[in-house]
C-alpha positions as protocol buffer text, in pm:
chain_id: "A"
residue {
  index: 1
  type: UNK
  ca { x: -3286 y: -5103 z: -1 }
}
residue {
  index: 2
  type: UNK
  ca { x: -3404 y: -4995 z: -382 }
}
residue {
  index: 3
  type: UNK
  ca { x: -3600 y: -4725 z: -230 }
}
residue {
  index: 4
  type: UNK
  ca { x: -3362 y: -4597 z: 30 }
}
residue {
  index: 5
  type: UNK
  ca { x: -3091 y: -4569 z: -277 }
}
residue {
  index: 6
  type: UNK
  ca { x: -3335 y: -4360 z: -522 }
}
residue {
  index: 7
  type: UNK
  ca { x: -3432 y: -4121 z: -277 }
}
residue {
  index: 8
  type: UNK
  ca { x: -3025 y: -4097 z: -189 }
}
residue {
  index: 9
  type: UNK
  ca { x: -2987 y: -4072 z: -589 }
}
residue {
  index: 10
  type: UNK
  ca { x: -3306 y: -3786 z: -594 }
}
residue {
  index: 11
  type: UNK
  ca { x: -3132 y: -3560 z: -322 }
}
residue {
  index: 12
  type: UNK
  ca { x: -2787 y: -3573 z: -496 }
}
residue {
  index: 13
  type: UNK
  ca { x: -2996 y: -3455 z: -783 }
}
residue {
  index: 14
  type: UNK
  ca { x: -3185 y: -3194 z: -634 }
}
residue {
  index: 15
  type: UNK
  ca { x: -2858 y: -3076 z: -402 }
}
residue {
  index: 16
  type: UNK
  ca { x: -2708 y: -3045 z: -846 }
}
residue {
  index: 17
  type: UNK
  ca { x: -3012 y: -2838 z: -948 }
}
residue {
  index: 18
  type: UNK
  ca { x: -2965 y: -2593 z: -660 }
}
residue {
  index: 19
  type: UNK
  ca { x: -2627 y: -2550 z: -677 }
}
residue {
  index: 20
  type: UNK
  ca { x: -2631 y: -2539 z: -1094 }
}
residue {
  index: 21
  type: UNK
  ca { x: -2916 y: -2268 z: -1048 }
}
residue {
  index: 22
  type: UNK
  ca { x: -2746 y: -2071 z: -760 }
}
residue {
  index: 23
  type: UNK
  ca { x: -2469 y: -2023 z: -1008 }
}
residue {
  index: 24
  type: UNK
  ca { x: -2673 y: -1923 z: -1269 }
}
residue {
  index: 25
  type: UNK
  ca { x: -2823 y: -1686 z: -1100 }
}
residue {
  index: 26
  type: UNK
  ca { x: -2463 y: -1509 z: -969 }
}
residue {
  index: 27
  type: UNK
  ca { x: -2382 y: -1489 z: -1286 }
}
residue {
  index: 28
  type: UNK
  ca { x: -2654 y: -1300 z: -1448 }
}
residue {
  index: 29
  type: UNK
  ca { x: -2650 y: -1126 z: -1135 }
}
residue {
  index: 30
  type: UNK
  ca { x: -2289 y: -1012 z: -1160 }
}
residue {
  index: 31
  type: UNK
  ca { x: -2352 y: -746 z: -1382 }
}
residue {
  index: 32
  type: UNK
  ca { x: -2431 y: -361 z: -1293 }
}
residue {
  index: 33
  type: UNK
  ca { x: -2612 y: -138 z: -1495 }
}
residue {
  index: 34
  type: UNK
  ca { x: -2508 y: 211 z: -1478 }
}
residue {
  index: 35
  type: UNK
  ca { x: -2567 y: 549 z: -1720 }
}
residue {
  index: 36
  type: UNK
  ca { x: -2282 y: 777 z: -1618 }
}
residue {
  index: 37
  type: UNK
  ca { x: -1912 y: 798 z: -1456 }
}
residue {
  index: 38
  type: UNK
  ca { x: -1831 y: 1011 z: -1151 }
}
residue {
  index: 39
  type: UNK
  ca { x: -1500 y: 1068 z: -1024 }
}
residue {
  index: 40
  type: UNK
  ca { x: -1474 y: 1225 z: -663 }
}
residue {
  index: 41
  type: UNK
  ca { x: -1188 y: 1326 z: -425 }
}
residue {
  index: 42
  type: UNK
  ca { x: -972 y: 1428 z: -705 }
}
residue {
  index: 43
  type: UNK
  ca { x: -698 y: 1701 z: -651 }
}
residue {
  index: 44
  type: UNK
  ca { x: -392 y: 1702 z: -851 }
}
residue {
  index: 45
  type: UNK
  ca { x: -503 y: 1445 z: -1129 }
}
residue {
  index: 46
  type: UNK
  ca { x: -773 y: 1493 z: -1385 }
}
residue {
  index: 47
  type: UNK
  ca { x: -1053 y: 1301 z: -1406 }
}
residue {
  index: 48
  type: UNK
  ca { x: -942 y: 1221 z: -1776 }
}
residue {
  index: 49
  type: UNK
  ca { x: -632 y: 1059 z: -1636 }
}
residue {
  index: 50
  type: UNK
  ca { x: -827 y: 821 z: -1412 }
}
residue {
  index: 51
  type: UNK
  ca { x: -1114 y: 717 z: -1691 }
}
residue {
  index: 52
  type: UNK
  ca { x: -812 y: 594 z: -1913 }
}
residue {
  index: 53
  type: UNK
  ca { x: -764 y: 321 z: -1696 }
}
residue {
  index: 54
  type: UNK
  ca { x: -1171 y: 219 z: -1699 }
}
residue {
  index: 55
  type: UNK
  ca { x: -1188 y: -70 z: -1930 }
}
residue {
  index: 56
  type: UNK
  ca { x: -1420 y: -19 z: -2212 }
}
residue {
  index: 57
  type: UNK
  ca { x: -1791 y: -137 z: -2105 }
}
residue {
  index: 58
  type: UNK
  ca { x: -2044 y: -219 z: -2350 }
}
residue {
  index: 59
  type: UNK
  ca { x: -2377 y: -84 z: -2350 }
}
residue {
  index: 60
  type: UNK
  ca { x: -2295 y: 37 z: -2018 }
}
residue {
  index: 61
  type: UNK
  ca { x: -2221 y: -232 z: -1789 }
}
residue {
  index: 62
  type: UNK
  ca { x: -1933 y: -336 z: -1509 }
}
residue {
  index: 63
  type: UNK
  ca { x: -1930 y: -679 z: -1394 }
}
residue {
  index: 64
  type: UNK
  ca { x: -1747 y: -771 z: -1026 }
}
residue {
  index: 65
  type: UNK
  ca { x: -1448 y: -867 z: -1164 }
}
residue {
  index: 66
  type: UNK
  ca { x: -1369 y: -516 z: -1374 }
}
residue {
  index: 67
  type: UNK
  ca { x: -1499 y: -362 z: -1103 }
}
residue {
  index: 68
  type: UNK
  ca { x: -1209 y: -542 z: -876 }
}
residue {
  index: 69
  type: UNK
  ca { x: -995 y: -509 z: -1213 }
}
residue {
  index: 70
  type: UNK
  ca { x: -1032 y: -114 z: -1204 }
}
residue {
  index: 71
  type: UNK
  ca { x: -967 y: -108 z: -814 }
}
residue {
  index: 72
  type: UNK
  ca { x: -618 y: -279 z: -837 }
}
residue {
  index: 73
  type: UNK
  ca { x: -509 y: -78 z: -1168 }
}
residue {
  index: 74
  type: UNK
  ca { x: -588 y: 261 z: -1006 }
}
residue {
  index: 75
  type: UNK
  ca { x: -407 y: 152 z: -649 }
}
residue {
  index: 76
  type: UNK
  ca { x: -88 y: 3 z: -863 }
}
residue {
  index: 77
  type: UNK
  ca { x: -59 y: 358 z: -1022 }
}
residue {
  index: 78
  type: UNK
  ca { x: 118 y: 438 z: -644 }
}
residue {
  index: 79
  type: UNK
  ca { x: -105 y: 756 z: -695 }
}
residue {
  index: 80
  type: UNK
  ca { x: -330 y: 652 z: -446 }
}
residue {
  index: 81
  type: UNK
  ca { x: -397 y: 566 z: -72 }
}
residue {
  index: 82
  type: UNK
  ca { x: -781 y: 468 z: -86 }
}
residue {
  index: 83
  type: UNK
  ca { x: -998 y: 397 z: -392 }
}
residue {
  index: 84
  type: UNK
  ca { x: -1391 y: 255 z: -354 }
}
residue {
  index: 85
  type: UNK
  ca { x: -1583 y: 148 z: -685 }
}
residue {
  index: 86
  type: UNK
  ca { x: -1952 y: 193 z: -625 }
}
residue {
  index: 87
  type: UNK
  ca { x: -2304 y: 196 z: -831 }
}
residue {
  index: 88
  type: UNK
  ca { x: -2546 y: 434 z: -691 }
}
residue {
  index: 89
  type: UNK
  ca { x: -2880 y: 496 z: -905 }
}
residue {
  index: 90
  type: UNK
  ca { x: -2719 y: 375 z: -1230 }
}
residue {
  index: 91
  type: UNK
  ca { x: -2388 y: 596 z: -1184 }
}
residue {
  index: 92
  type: UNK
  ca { x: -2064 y: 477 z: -1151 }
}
residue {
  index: 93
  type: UNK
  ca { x: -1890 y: 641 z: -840 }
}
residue {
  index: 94
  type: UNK
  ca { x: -1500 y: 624 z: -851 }
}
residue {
  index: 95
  type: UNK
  ca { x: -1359 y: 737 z: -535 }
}
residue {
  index: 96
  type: UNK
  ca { x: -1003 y: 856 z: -489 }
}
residue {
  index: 97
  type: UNK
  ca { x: -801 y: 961 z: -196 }
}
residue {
  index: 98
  type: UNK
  ca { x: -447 y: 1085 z: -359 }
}
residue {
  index: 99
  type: UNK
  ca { x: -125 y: 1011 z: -201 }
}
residue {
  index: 100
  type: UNK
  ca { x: 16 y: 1390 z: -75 }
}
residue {
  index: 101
  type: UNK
  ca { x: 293 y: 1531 z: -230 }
}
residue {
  index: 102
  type: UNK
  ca { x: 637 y: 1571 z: -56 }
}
residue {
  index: 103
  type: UNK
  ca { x: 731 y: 1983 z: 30 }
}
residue {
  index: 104
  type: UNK
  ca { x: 1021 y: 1987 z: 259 }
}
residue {
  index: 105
  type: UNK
  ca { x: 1220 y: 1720 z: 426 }
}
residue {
  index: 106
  type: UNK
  ca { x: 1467 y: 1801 z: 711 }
}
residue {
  index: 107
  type: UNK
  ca { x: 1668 y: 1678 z: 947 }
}
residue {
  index: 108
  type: UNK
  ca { x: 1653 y: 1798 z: 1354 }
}
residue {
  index: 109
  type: UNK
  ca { x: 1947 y: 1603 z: 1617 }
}
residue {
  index: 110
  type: UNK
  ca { x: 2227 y: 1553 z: 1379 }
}
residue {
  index: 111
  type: UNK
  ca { x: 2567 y: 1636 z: 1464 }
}
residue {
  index: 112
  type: UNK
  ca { x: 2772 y: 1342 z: 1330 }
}
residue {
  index: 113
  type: UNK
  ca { x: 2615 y: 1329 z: 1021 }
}
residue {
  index: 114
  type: UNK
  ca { x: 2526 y: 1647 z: 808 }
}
residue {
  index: 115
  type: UNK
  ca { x: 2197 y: 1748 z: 646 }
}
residue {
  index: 116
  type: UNK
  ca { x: 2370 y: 1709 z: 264 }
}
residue {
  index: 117
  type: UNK
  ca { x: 2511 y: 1377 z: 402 }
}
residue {
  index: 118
  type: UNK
  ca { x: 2161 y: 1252 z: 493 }
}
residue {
  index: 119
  type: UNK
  ca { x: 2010 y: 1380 z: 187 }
}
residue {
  index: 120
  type: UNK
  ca { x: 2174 y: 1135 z: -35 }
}
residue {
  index: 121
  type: UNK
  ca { x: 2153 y: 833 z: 212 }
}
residue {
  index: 122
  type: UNK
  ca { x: 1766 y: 927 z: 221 }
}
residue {
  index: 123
  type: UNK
  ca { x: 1703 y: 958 z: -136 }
}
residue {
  index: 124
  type: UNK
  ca { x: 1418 y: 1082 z: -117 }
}
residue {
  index: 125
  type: UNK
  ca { x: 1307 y: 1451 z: -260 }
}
residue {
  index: 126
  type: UNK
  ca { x: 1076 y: 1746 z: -287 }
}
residue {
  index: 127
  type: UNK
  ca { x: 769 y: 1703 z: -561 }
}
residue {
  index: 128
  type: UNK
  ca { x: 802 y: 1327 z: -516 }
}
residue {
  index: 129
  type: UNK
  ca { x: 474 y: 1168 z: -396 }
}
residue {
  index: 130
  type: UNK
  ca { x: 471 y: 1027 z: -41 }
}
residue {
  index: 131
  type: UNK
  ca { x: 531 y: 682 z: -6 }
}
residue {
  index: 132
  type: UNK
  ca { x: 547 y: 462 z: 321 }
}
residue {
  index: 133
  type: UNK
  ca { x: 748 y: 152 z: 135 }
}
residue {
  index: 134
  type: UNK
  ca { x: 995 y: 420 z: 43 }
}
residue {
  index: 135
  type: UNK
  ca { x: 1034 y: 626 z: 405 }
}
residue {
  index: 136
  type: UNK
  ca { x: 1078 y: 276 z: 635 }
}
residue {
  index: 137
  type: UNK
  ca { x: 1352 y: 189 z: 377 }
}
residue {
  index: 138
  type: UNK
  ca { x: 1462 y: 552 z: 371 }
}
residue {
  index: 139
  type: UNK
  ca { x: 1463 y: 507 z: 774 }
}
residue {
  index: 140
  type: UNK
  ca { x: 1675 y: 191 z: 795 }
}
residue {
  index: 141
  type: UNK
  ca { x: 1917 y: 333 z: 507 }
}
residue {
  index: 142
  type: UNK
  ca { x: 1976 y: 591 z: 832 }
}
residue {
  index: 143
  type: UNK
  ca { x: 2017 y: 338 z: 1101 }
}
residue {
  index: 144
  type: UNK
  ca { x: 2276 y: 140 z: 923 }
}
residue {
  index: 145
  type: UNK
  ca { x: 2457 y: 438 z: 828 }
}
residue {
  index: 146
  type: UNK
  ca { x: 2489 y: 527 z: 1172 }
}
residue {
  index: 147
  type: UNK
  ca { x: 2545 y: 126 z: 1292 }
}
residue {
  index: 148
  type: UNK
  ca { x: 2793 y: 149 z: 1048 }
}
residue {
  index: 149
  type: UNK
  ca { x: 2991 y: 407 z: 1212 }
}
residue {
  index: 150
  type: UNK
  ca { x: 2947 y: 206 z: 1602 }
}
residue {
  index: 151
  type: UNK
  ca { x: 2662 y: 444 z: 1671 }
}
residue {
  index: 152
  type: UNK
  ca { x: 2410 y: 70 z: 1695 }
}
residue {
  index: 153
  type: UNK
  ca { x: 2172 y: 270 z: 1925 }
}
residue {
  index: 154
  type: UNK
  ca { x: 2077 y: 556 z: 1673 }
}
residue {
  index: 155
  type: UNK
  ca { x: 1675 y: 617 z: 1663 }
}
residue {
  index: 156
  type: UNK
  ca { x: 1520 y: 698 z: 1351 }
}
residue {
  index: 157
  type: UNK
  ca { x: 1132 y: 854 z: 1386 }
}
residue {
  index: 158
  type: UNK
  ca { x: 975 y: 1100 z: 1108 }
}
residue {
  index: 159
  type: UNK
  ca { x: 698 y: 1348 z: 1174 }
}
residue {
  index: 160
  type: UNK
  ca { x: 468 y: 1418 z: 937 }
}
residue {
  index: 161
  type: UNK
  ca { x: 348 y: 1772 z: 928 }
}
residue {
  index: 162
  type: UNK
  ca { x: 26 y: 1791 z: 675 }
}
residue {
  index: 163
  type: UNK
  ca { x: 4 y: 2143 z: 441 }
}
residue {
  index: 164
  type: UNK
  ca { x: -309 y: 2247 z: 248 }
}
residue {
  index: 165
  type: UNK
  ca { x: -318 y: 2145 z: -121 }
}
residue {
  index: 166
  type: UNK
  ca { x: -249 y: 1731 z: -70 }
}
residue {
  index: 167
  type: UNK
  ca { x: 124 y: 1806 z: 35 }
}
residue {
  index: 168
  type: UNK
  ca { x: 299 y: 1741 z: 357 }
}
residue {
  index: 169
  type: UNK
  ca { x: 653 y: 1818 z: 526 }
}
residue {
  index: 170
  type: UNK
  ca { x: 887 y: 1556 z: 634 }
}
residue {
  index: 171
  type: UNK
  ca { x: 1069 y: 1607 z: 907 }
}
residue {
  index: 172
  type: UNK
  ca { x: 1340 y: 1296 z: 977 }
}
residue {
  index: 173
  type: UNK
  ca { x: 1392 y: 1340 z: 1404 }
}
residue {
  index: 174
  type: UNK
  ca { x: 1701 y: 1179 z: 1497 }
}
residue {
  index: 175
  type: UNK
  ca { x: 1896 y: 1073 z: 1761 }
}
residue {
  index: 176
  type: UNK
  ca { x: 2169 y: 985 z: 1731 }
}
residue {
  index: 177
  type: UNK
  ca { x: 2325 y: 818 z: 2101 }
}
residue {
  index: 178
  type: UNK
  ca { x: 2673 y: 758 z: 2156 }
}
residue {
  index: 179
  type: UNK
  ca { x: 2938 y: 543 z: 2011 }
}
residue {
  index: 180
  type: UNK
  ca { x: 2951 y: 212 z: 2146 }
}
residue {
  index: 181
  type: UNK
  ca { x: 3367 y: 128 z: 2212 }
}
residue {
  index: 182
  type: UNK
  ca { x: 3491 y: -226 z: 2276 }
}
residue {
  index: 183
  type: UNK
  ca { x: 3712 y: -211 z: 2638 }
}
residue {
  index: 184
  type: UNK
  ca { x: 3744 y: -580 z: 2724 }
}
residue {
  index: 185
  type: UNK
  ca { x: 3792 y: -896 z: 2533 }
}
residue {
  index: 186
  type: UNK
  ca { x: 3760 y: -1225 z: 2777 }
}
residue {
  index: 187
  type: UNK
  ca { x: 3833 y: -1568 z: 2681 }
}
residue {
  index: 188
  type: UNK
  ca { x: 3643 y: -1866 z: 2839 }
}
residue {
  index: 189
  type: UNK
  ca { x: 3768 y: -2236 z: 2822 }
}
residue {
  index: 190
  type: UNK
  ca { x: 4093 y: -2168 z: 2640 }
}
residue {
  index: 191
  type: UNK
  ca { x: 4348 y: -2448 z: 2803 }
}
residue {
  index: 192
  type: UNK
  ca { x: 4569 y: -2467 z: 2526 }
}
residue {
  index: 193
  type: UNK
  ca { x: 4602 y: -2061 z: 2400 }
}
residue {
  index: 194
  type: UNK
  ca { x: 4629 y: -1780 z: 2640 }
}
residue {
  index: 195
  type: UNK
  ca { x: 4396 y: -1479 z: 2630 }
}
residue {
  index: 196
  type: UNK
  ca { x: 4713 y: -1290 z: 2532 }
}
């Protein structure tokens, strides 16, 4: 029984070493060496606005968590739609996919509402940078306007039309169906009231 409870007591011990090591090991491990920043895919940004938000390494060296750190400061700048931190042969490759920029947005199957009138329920304009949280509310701002005026079967789609130069056209399509119009009102189980 002694001997069956030491070897129990070794394995716990040896299962601690591993596992104590293993951890070492990731963290000396966690850290990358590199010589040099690159930024790539930039258009309308300079590469001296995106290395303001690098932290400042010593000698040199990123560790997985600025690394993850960088990723979600650059992405929360709303500036961006991808961004991929790598290490290549001791450079530091940043790379950015920018957000476009809004030219034009228009309006095609509106009668009941007018262009101006759907310009300020949109609220969105030109030079702004595109922004899919904004357009679906931008979308349903539309749809209630026309709800609110008994049109409940209005259908709201945008088309995107890409330009050179990171902008893009917006193009809200609309239509707009008829108004729906109460004719009948029926009561069910009234003994006491009338329907009149």
């Amino acid at each position: 029984m002694l001997k069956f409870l030491l070897k129990i007591l070794i394995s716990y011990k040896t299962l601690f070493l591993l596992f104590f090591s293993a951890d070492i090991s990731l963290c000396l491990g966690d850290n990358f060496k590199f010589k040099k920043i690159e930024i790539i895919g930039e258009q309308r940004l300079s590469e001296s606005f995106i290395k303001k938000f690098i932290p400042n390494l010593k000698e040199g060296f990123i560790s997985n968590q600025q690394i993850n750190n960088l990723t979600k400061k650059l992405y929360m700048t709303g500036f961006f739609s991808n961004v991929e931190l790598n290490i290549n042969e001791n450079i530091l490759l940043i790379t950015v996919k920018e957000l476009p920029i809004i030219n034009v947005i228009s309006f095609s199957g509106n009668d009941f509402l007018t262009d101006d009138q759907l310009d300020s329920i949109v609220s969105i304009l030109p030079r702004e940078i595109f922004n899919k949280e904004t357009l679906n509310l931008a979308i349903e701002r539309i749809r209630s306007e026309y709800q609110n005026s008994g049109r409940y079967l209005a259908e709201v789609n945008v088309k995107k039309i890409d330009l050179y130069d990171g902008r893009i056209d917006l193009n809200f399509e609309i239509q707009e169906g008829m108004p729906l119009v109460v004719k009948n009102i029926n009561f069910v189980g009234n003994e006491i009231f009338s329907d009149s």
